[in-house]
XYZ file of C-alpha atoms in Angstrom:
568
model
C 15.960 -26.209 2.758
C 16.022 -26.431 6.675
C 17.930 -23.733 8.071
C 18.537 -25.902 11.233
C 19.990 -29.138 9.195
C 23.395 -28.167 9.566
C 25.020 -30.844 7.156
C 22.218 -29.388 4.641
C 23.793 -25.937 5.183
C 27.266 -26.995 4.193
C 26.177 -28.745 1.523
C 24.239 -25.858 -0.230
C 27.095 -23.472 0.423
C 29.775 -26.208 -1.308
C 27.255 -26.227 -4.225
C 27.080 -22.269 -4.303
C 30.735 -22.342 -4.854
C 30.506 -24.762 -7.807
C 28.024 -23.465 -9.384
C 28.117 -20.836 -12.602
C 31.000 -18.322 -12.703
C 33.236 -20.993 -10.051
C 36.460 -18.405 -11.711
C 35.756 -15.551 -10.447
C 34.678 -16.925 -7.342
C 37.859 -18.621 -6.938
C 40.318 -15.953 -7.971
C 38.107 -13.569 -5.196
C 38.441 -15.349 -2.447
C 41.821 -16.757 -3.200
C 42.557 -12.496 -3.107
C 40.454 -12.172 0.235
C 42.739 -14.976 2.285
C 45.696 -13.438 0.394
C 45.383 -10.021 1.954
C 44.118 -11.469 5.591
C 47.211 -13.601 5.892
C 49.535 -10.156 5.160
C 47.721 -7.871 6.869
C 47.397 -10.257 9.771
C 50.894 -10.862 9.484
C 51.488 -6.929 9.761
C 49.020 -6.385 12.696
C 50.956 -9.241 14.821
C 54.564 -7.759 13.888
C 53.063 -3.809 14.969
C 52.309 -5.569 17.887
C 55.564 -7.404 18.490
C 56.753 -3.672 18.132
C 54.405 -2.414 20.134
C 55.714 -4.972 23.124
C 59.206 -3.682 22.124
C 57.807 -0.580 22.641
C 57.086 -0.082 26.356
C 59.284 -2.596 27.812
C 61.566 -0.679 30.467
C 65.182 -0.682 29.104
C 66.933 1.828 26.649
C 64.007 4.629 25.494
C 66.547 5.412 22.524
C 65.499 3.498 20.130
C 62.452 4.167 20.589
C 61.511 6.992 18.148
C 62.439 4.112 15.328
C 60.282 1.690 16.518
C 57.295 3.709 16.800
C 58.103 4.651 13.046
C 58.076 0.856 12.356
C 55.012 -0.072 14.502
C 53.053 3.321 12.695
C 54.285 1.629 9.023
C 53.620 -1.823 9.652
C 49.943 -1.308 11.517
C 49.051 1.160 8.489
C 49.755 -1.769 6.149
C 48.017 -3.738 7.265
C 45.456 -2.006 7.237
C 45.910 -1.069 3.797
C 45.146 -5.068 2.872
C 42.778 -5.533 5.402
C 40.689 -2.583 3.368
C 41.743 -4.496 0.251
C 40.683 -7.836 1.526
C 37.295 -7.060 2.311
C 37.003 -4.393 -1.240
C 37.773 -8.112 -3.436
C 35.757 -10.577 -0.596
C 32.702 -7.028 -0.991
C 32.631 -7.482 -4.453
C 33.319 -11.297 -5.775
C 30.672 -12.424 -2.804
C 28.250 -10.034 -4.006
C 28.403 -11.483 -7.646
C 28.050 -14.605 -5.828
C 24.692 -13.751 -4.117
C 23.425 -12.183 -7.352
C 23.963 -16.174 -9.270
C 22.376 -17.439 -6.350
C 19.709 -15.533 -6.595
C 18.836 -15.567 -9.617
C 18.877 -19.417 -9.046
C 16.769 -19.186 -6.339
C 13.707 -17.367 -8.491
C 14.760 -20.234 -11.534
C 14.022 -22.798 -8.313
C 11.064 -20.995 -7.397
C 9.446 -20.309 -10.821
C 9.986 -24.562 -11.455
C 7.503 -25.568 -8.861
C 4.116 -25.853 -9.641
C 1.746 -22.940 -10.179
C -1.126 -23.984 -8.089
C 2.344 -25.265 -5.389
C 2.458 -21.057 -5.128
C -0.550 -19.393 -4.583
C -2.158 -21.649 -2.558
C 0.878 -21.161 0.365
C 3.000 -18.367 1.641
C 4.651 -16.161 -0.714
C 6.762 -15.354 2.416
C 8.221 -18.443 2.859
C 10.020 -18.775 -0.244
C 11.508 -15.096 0.459
C 12.222 -16.164 4.174
C 14.316 -19.170 2.382
C 16.542 -17.452 -0.368
C 17.101 -14.096 2.636
C 18.091 -16.623 5.059
C 20.438 -18.631 2.693
C 21.796 -15.037 1.343
C 22.371 -14.268 4.967
C 24.048 -17.928 5.936
C 26.086 -17.325 2.275
C 27.656 -13.999 3.282
C 28.601 -14.962 6.952
C 29.639 -18.129 6.570
C 32.185 -16.855 3.141
C 32.932 -13.749 5.678
C 34.348 -16.367 8.591
C 36.118 -18.594 5.801
C 37.872 -15.308 4.972
C 38.591 -13.397 8.295
C 38.301 -15.269 11.361
C 39.649 -19.127 10.376
C 42.924 -16.793 8.443
C 42.997 -14.618 11.386
C 43.251 -17.676 13.948
C 45.369 -19.657 11.947
C 47.881 -17.166 12.203
C 47.501 -16.346 15.280
C 48.241 -19.761 15.946
C 51.345 -20.261 14.162
C 52.542 -16.465 15.727
C 52.088 -17.936 19.269
C 53.654 -20.908 18.147
C 57.061 -19.734 16.889
C 57.137 -16.832 20.070
C 56.443 -20.182 22.201
C 59.556 -21.649 20.969
C 61.708 -19.229 22.287
C 60.345 -19.146 25.142
C 60.999 -22.243 27.439
C 57.438 -22.527 28.056
C 55.838 -25.188 26.855
C 52.807 -25.606 28.540
C 51.617 -21.827 26.202
C 51.547 -24.747 23.381
C 48.541 -26.328 24.429
C 46.821 -23.298 25.695
C 47.372 -21.525 22.599
C 45.303 -24.357 21.059
C 42.529 -24.217 23.839
C 40.990 -21.107 21.895
C 40.837 -22.145 18.690
C 39.907 -26.003 18.970
C 36.903 -24.672 21.992
C 35.641 -22.058 19.455
C 35.214 -24.989 16.223
C 33.682 -27.048 18.756
C 31.133 -24.831 20.742
C 30.322 -23.191 17.343
C 28.986 -27.037 15.380
C 27.232 -27.556 18.903
C 25.728 -24.037 18.893
C 24.708 -23.553 15.194
C 21.848 -26.229 15.590
C 20.009 -24.273 18.044
C 20.355 -20.846 16.556
C 19.807 -21.932 12.972
C 16.556 -23.669 14.336
C 15.219 -20.317 16.292
C 16.601 -18.425 13.760
C 14.915 -19.521 10.877
C 11.634 -19.844 12.770
C 12.249 -15.816 13.937
C 12.363 -14.757 10.161
C 9.642 -17.124 9.307
C 7.419 -15.226 11.952
C 8.959 -11.920 10.480
C 8.249 -12.214 7.448
C 4.512 -13.157 7.761
C 3.989 -10.657 10.658
C 5.416 -7.851 8.516
C 2.566 -9.144 5.677
C 0.080 -9.018 8.090
C 1.208 -5.772 9.168
C 1.157 -4.461 5.735
C -1.982 -6.221 4.602
C -3.140 -4.034 7.821
C -1.869 -0.324 6.325
C -2.869 -1.548 2.910
C -6.920 -1.836 4.025
C -6.450 1.233 6.990
C -9.406 2.734 5.859
C -11.142 -0.068 5.613
C -10.444 -1.773 9.007
C -10.970 1.856 10.367
C -15.042 1.978 8.056
C -15.307 -1.658 10.274
C -14.213 -0.219 13.940
C -12.189 -2.990 14.486
C -8.801 -1.591 14.738
C -8.437 -3.218 18.572
C -9.133 -6.461 17.552
C -6.474 -6.447 14.713
C -3.875 -4.726 16.614
C -4.802 -7.442 19.350
C -4.904 -10.241 16.824
C -1.429 -9.257 15.557
C -0.054 -8.805 19.299
C -0.381 -12.601 19.323
C 0.840 -13.522 16.254
C 3.688 -11.368 16.380
C 4.520 -12.958 20.288
C 5.820 -16.552 18.446
C 8.155 -13.852 17.094
C 9.961 -11.863 20.411
C 9.990 -15.734 21.421
C 12.017 -17.293 18.990
C 14.265 -14.020 18.958
C 14.593 -14.421 22.656
C 16.096 -18.585 22.251
C 17.736 -17.237 18.914
C 19.459 -14.456 20.960
C 19.738 -16.489 23.977
C 21.651 -19.608 22.153
C 24.430 -17.075 20.774
C 25.137 -15.452 23.694
C 25.274 -19.074 25.621
C 28.140 -19.576 22.881
C 29.846 -16.147 23.009
C 29.666 -16.437 26.669
C 31.461 -19.844 26.170
C 33.919 -19.028 23.341
C 34.609 -15.336 25.630
C 35.929 -17.727 28.848
C 37.951 -19.848 26.998
C 39.734 -16.919 25.213
C 39.961 -15.412 28.441
C 41.532 -18.455 30.162
C 44.651 -19.106 27.901
C 45.098 -15.398 28.078
C 45.162 -15.123 31.797
C 47.107 -18.288 32.250
C 49.713 -17.050 29.612
C 50.607 -13.803 31.805
C 51.157 -15.848 34.851
C 53.530 -18.073 33.160
C 55.313 -15.670 31.632
C 55.341 -12.976 34.206
C 59.336 -13.703 35.449
C 60.441 -13.303 32.080
C 59.187 -9.295 32.445
C 58.664 -6.305 35.281
C 56.164 -5.883 37.060
C 54.945 -3.124 34.931
C 54.902 -4.738 31.339
C 52.728 -7.303 33.221
C 50.515 -4.504 34.586
C 50.317 -2.654 31.066
C 49.147 -5.905 29.867
C 46.690 -6.620 32.000
C 45.521 -2.830 31.726
C 46.051 -3.596 27.841
C 43.045 -6.501 28.197
C 41.063 -4.647 30.672
C 41.160 -1.459 28.423
C 40.647 -4.133 25.277
C 36.904 -5.541 27.230
C 35.546 -2.317 28.003
C 36.264 -0.757 23.799
C 34.643 -4.274 22.992
C 31.201 -3.351 25.110
C 31.492 0.409 24.619
C 31.436 -0.020 21.098
C 27.990 -2.326 21.460
C 26.619 -0.114 23.212
C 27.597 2.936 20.821
C 26.141 -0.287 17.845
C 23.125 -0.360 19.938
C 22.092 3.776 20.843
C 22.718 3.804 16.952
C 20.656 1.345 15.551
C 17.743 2.053 18.521
C 18.007 6.558 16.588
C 17.261 4.344 13.261
C 14.419 2.938 14.677
C 12.675 5.556 16.733
C 13.847 8.317 13.227
C 11.595 5.539 10.925
C 8.184 5.222 12.980
C 8.363 8.474 14.903
C 5.681 9.912 11.917
C 3.488 6.813 12.345
C 2.911 7.691 16.076
C 2.588 10.995 15.553
C -1.212 11.349 15.259
C -3.777 12.781 17.458
C -5.974 10.664 19.781
C -9.782 9.932 19.572
C -11.237 11.827 21.746
C -14.942 12.216 21.015
C -16.677 9.468 22.889
C -18.391 7.028 21.278
C -22.334 7.057 21.444
C -25.347 5.164 19.788
C -26.295 7.036 16.335
C -29.803 6.761 14.301
C -29.783 7.832 10.997
C -33.748 8.880 10.746
C -34.237 11.385 7.555
C -31.258 13.254 4.751
C -27.154 13.255 4.643
C -26.337 16.611 3.053
C -23.407 18.290 1.634
C -23.574 22.205 2.266
C -20.349 23.462 0.047
C -18.145 21.222 0.391
C -14.385 21.622 -1.586
C -12.139 18.066 -1.591
C -8.852 18.626 -1.508
C -6.212 15.492 -2.188
C -2.740 16.253 -1.312
C -3.257 20.019 -1.228
C -5.019 20.065 -3.968
C -8.286 20.767 -5.507
C -10.197 17.569 -6.149
C -14.278 18.269 -6.541
C -15.328 21.943 -5.298
C -18.783 24.036 -4.743
C -20.751 20.317 -3.660
C -24.119 20.516 -2.118
C -26.942 18.177 -2.382
C -29.249 15.763 -0.052
C -29.435 12.385 -0.046
C -32.644 11.032 2.001
C -32.853 8.115 3.426
C -32.899 4.925 1.535
C -31.996 6.582 -1.842
C -30.373 4.533 -3.619
C -27.541 6.424 -5.118
C -25.370 5.831 -8.178
C -22.213 7.470 -8.575
C -21.160 7.950 -12.367
C -18.395 10.357 -14.612
C -15.907 9.261 -16.786
C -12.099 8.396 -15.019
C -10.026 10.109 -12.618
C -12.632 12.894 -11.787
C -12.896 11.963 -8.120
C -15.877 9.786 -7.599
C -14.029 7.502 -5.015
C -12.448 10.913 -3.844
C -15.878 12.117 -3.376
C -17.401 8.831 -1.335
C -14.496 9.316 0.824
C -14.886 12.172 2.023
C -18.632 10.871 3.721
C -16.064 8.465 6.007
C -13.763 11.410 6.420
C -10.727 9.932 4.536
C -10.306 13.016 2.055
C -10.025 16.127 3.103
C -12.397 18.505 2.864
C -13.740 21.774 3.371
C -17.676 22.970 4.119
C -20.026 21.201 6.547
C -21.482 17.310 5.828
C -24.412 16.802 7.905
C -26.050 13.802 9.341
C -29.852 14.453 10.735
C -28.235 17.876 10.480
C -25.456 16.855 12.598
C -22.083 17.778 11.375
C -19.977 14.776 10.916
C -16.933 16.189 12.400
C -18.654 16.365 16.244
C -19.152 12.566 15.811
C -16.813 9.825 16.905
C -15.530 7.903 14.475
C -16.488 4.784 16.106
C -20.235 6.508 16.241
C -19.638 7.242 11.859
C -18.564 4.449 11.135
C -21.408 2.810 13.206
C -23.575 4.422 11.011
C -21.145 3.354 7.989
C -20.727 0.325 6.345
C -17.684 0.866 3.670
C -16.536 -1.724 0.599
C -13.306 -0.453 -1.228
C -11.767 -0.587 -4.475
C -9.070 -3.247 -2.564
C -10.732 -5.975 -1.426
C -9.375 -6.617 2.440
C -9.568 -10.760 2.586
C -7.661 -11.671 5.985
C -6.109 -15.033 7.034
C -9.243 -16.127 7.969
C -11.928 -18.209 7.300
C -15.209 -16.328 5.210
C -17.212 -16.960 8.749
C -14.644 -14.802 10.566
C -13.777 -12.840 7.446
C -17.694 -11.525 7.133
C -18.048 -11.159 10.595
C -15.016 -8.490 10.534
C -17.486 -5.909 11.545
C -20.254 -7.951 13.815
C -18.480 -10.104 15.888
C -22.042 -11.258 17.497
C -23.921 -12.158 14.041
C -25.438 -15.916 14.355
C -24.640 -18.007 10.937
C -28.001 -18.282 10.040
C -27.955 -14.424 9.618
C -25.509 -14.266 7.244
C -26.544 -17.812 5.295
C -30.236 -15.588 4.847
C -28.533 -12.924 3.222
C -25.923 -14.102 1.464
C -28.793 -16.207 0.454
C -30.662 -12.697 -0.500
C -27.613 -11.722 -1.855
C -26.683 -14.065 -5.063
C -24.001 -15.583 -3.073
C -24.636 -18.659 -0.871
C -24.698 -21.416 -2.813
C -21.211 -20.604 -4.332
C -20.153 -20.017 -0.957
C -20.793 -23.810 0.433
C -20.015 -25.145 -2.731
C -16.635 -24.620 -1.222
C -14.820 -27.970 0.374
C -15.365 -26.815 3.495
C -18.420 -24.241 2.873
C -18.724 -20.590 5.358
C -15.288 -22.466 7.157
C -12.911 -22.583 3.992
C -10.123 -20.754 4.753
C -9.247 -17.955 3.169
C -5.406 -17.674 2.721
C -3.217 -14.418 2.369
C -4.936 -11.742 1.169
C -7.739 -14.150 0.035
C -5.600 -16.281 -2.236
C -7.632 -19.500 -2.057
C -10.322 -17.353 -3.731
C -11.011 -16.353 -6.328
C -11.486 -12.495 -7.223
C -15.264 -12.671 -7.532
C -15.570 -14.749 -4.446
C -13.247 -12.011 -2.403
C -15.464 -8.593 -3.892
C -19.006 -10.772 -2.845
C -17.077 -11.838 0.758
C -16.665 -8.342 1.068
C -20.294 -6.940 -0.164
C -21.713 -9.782 2.407
C -19.837 -8.530 5.108
C -20.386 -4.986 4.388
C -24.805 -6.105 4.231
C -24.549 -8.251 7.423
C -22.635 -5.356 9.846
C -26.077 -4.142 9.315
C -25.693 -0.201 9.109
C -28.059 1.633 8.167
C -25.861 4.042 4.813
C -23.288 1.615 2.593
C -20.658 3.392 0.211
C -19.833 0.846 -2.078
C -16.765 2.420 -3.963
C -16.784 0.065 -7.984
C -17.915 -3.074 -5.529
C -19.455 -5.518 -8.606
C -15.514 -3.947 -10.780
C -14.123 -7.777 -9.981
C -17.483 -9.960 -10.255
C -19.134 -11.251 -13.765
C -21.628 -9.478 -15.402
C -24.259 -11.716 -14.949
C -23.933 -11.412 -10.886
C -23.859 -8.044 -11.521
C -26.689 -7.832 -13.378
C -28.516 -8.733 -10.704
C -27.292 -7.599 -7.898
C -28.031 -3.838 -8.810
C -31.778 -5.755 -10.914
C -32.677 -7.351 -8.080
C -30.416 -6.588 -4.398
C -30.660 -3.316 -4.844
C -34.787 -3.489 -5.005
C -35.430 -5.587 -2.091
C -32.922 -4.306 0.444
C -35.911 -1.200 0.870
C -34.458 -0.170 4.330
C -30.830 1.111 3.317
C -29.406 4.573 2.097
C -26.706 3.610 -0.634
C -24.306 5.178 -2.691
C -22.106 2.959 -5.593
C -19.612 4.053 -7.911
C -21.515 2.272 -11.106
C -19.238 2.219 -14.538
C -22.339 -0.256 -16.988
C -24.769 2.361 -18.349
C -27.651 0.243 -19.139
C -27.571 -0.796 -15.201
C -28.130 3.088 -13.464
C -31.378 3.821 -14.331
C -31.954 1.355 -12.096
C -30.949 3.510 -9.586
C -33.505 6.234 -7.731
C -30.830 9.049 -7.918
C -27.731 9.786 -10.344
C -24.666 11.570 -9.405
C -23.069 12.804 -12.289
C -19.679 14.157 -11.406
C -17.716 16.773 -14.708
C -15.080 18.527 -14.390
C -14.252 18.838 -10.760
C -17.921 19.441 -9.697
C -20.823 17.817 -9.960
C -22.259 18.217 -12.762
C -25.661 16.996 -12.452
C -28.203 14.987 -9.136
C -31.531 13.936 -9.434
C -33.620 11.029 -10.907
C -31.885 9.303 -14.496
C -34.784 10.238 -16.531
C -34.704 13.921 -15.304
C -31.489 14.848 -15.992
C -30.630 13.096 -19.186
C -33.615 14.948 -20.374
C -31.906 18.130 -19.411
C -28.161 17.511 -19.563
C -26.879 17.408 -22.936
C -23.270 16.308 -21.296
C -24.866 14.040 -19.119
C -25.978 12.441 -22.883
C -23.122 12.677 -24.696
C -21.687 10.684 -21.198
C -24.612 8.026 -21.533
C -23.728 7.842 -25.074
C -20.148 7.706 -24.732
C -20.204 4.085 -22.500
C -22.870 2.988 -25.193
C -20.286 2.823 -27.665
């Protein structure tokens, strides 16, 4: 449904009334109407009593008038509360039915149409419909009834005032309100729908980037990702501004028409009242307008305080002050007395090992032994004490950008941005030439699969890689890491979602061909561990064994038992 189409909108609202469970919806709306009529009636009579209280004259009846005023006002408030209670209860039940209907409609759509489009569109339409329905129900239950009651009450008063011109003035406001609302509804809905679409899309992008924060940091593309999001949110900002602008135009016109009859009425009946009463009326009008402005300001301040409170922790992060230096990895990585923590809980302790340049290290162990946490320590994504050095320099003395220049990282989760395959591959090396990329893809055994896609390297990945299979996404992540051309590769279960044939090819042939990289890789298949130069075996919160496969298999009973378990 396009919300900018007023006819379709009204059809949808009517459909909401006639769908299942019509009975309780009708009862709920009827009760809301009745209680609002009574509330408005008592509110108007309390205003009449207030007018009599402030009139100049005999003051002996004022106490009784004040008591009657308080009683009428209290009853009016009670009926308004009952109205809101019934309206809220039954409208929420209606919305529940609408949500179920929307879900059924979405589930009836062909699967290929769902996965090939942004799921945010479905959520946006559902959210927009629910917001519009509730707003329209509320307008019917409250605004319309209140306006009609004020018109009837005004006509009754005018009839005894000998001022027939007031009939015309009384009708100006509701007629103008209706016409202006209908005319302005279309542009407001148009920009509101566009704004919601942009907001949901940008929220999804923001969530995706925060979810893959480690990988974005590892590739040193924070500024690029922030810049892209800034560009995308520009459309959202413009649509929000135009939506608010159209809304304010409508409010300005409505307020102008509502104030003119009020002022005209005061002028016309001024001869029938004393000067003091007229002054009190004017003061009341000014106070009412000022009170409305103060309430809006108060709401804005409260909203701002809540928003600032919600984002306070996000920005409470120290700014990096280390300067970026180009480092060259030429010797070894050393872990010295390392204890690794996760949420202040000790995960691995007393790690002491040395990784020589161009070593290929298999990191193995049972599930939950801290393999991923161990690898992330090299990128400073895990808390630790002790010292980790690269060529004798502590990684804590190296800036993030310099450290991440040395390391290419493939995480467990496949981060694929909503761009082409080529753009995704170039994420950490934007100046890479296409021939360099295709050459590396050929070496990795990925090139033929990419060119078989409809648009080859220019195939659009879709949101979070929705146009690609799990294996294709993982292979693109591997290609991206190798194209980055960093001397150290950290592969956290990099072959977990690829087929066994490709995993065999990658470990048996690719690692043999890549002689100028230091690779640390979490591996699960026992038969492939022996193709690595060294093995780090994690058990019971420590690196139990570290060395050549044949050596630790021969001397370590725990490692042999682990490997035999893998065979079962």
